[in-house]
Amino acid sequence: MASKPLWQKRIIHIDMDAFFAAIEQRDNPDLVGKPVIVGGAPDSRGVVATCSYEARKFGIHSAMSSAKAKRLCPNAIFVRSRISVYKEDSRKIMAILRQHTPLVSPVSLDEAYLNVTKHKLGIEDPVTIAKLIKQNIYAVTKLTASAGVAPNLFLAKVASDMNKPDGLTVVKPSEVSQFVSELPVRKIPGVGPVTEKQLKLLKIETCSDLVSKGEFFLTQRFGKTGRFLYARAQGIDYREVEPHSASKQYSTEETFSKDLLDLKTMQHELYLFSEEVFAGLTKKKRMGKTIVLKVKYHDFEVITRSKTLSKFPRSAEEVFKISCDLLVRKTKAGKKPVRLLGLGISNLEDLKEDKSYQERDLFEGIL
Ligand code: TTP
Ligand code: MG
């Protein structure tokens, strides 16, 4: 087949459309065609988990406060999350993906990467495979998915987002340069509003602008991130689809019924979170060296602060101490009211595969 040498690596990224909201519309025909918001009630302090495409026309999006969403669209129908139902659909979707290749890496409930370079049934054309997957998913769940087909994970992810809902976007190896050239920097996963703003000050708006600045300039300015941006801007991504990296972070968070100003109360919350996260991971026989603290202030500014240790944390107390240190030294907690606190451990690894940890565990009798 002529296309074979071109497609050295065939990656598909699948992302379900308006996942939670689409499930609610599927399960309740009265909601079809209407602005549906899944998440907290509008008279609570909750937020929008997601909303139907009909609601998005009003400017509503994930993480917006439900109260604001209600102001933007007074006729919107608010529905509470039914996580167990969404998890069951997710399980079915991931099982469908694994019918095509064992190399499936779920990123969240509704999103996964597949490496289909060697397809289980020998299908060579990745576009045919993506079409089949979308059909399979619809047949089983009655939900639509968007797919991106590309020679690497980055390009596949950007592509899947381009023609939502029910999209299928292909970036052939020969089209990579053209595809990235006019791509806004904000489309690079990892570039948020802050980085976007910094880049804009330097007159960098597209991937072409990044490339023309050169690697030296970008690394001088942004360190490791500069190198990362320079690679992505050329469409380069050497990451592999790792089937076991289902969850890279284990975390918990809470939106408080009243904003917190008192550090002691926040530390108490972090103590409970540390116990939950450490015990949860220990039970799963997984652990990570990066402790991540998330703070959302009363004005909805969200920050994350993290610390990476040289060894796995040994106890919930250790996680607690690090999170308190981050809270006190790296956030405005105590000075600015806090609406939400979250704590996670990331860069997770299987403990079974890490001998040093097992040895230390046995020695210290942790598990
Ligand atoms: P997304 O894939 O980001 O969003 P989506 O599937 O609703 O819409 P899109 O068509 O743009 O892909 O997230 C998947 C689900 O994760 C989403 O349905 C709800 C949940 N979610 C939250 O609960 N909170 C959030 O902030 C986000 C972004 C998603
Ligand atoms: Mg989605």
XYZ file of C-alpha atoms and ligand atoms in Angstrom, residues 15-19 110 164, ligand 2:
8
model
C -12.809 12.399 22.679
C -16.513 12.038 23.351
C -18.756 15.006 22.553
C -20.252 16.889 25.523
C -19.859 13.580 27.329
C -14.196 10.328 27.787
C -16.521 18.634 17.101
Mg -15.131 15.330 25.471
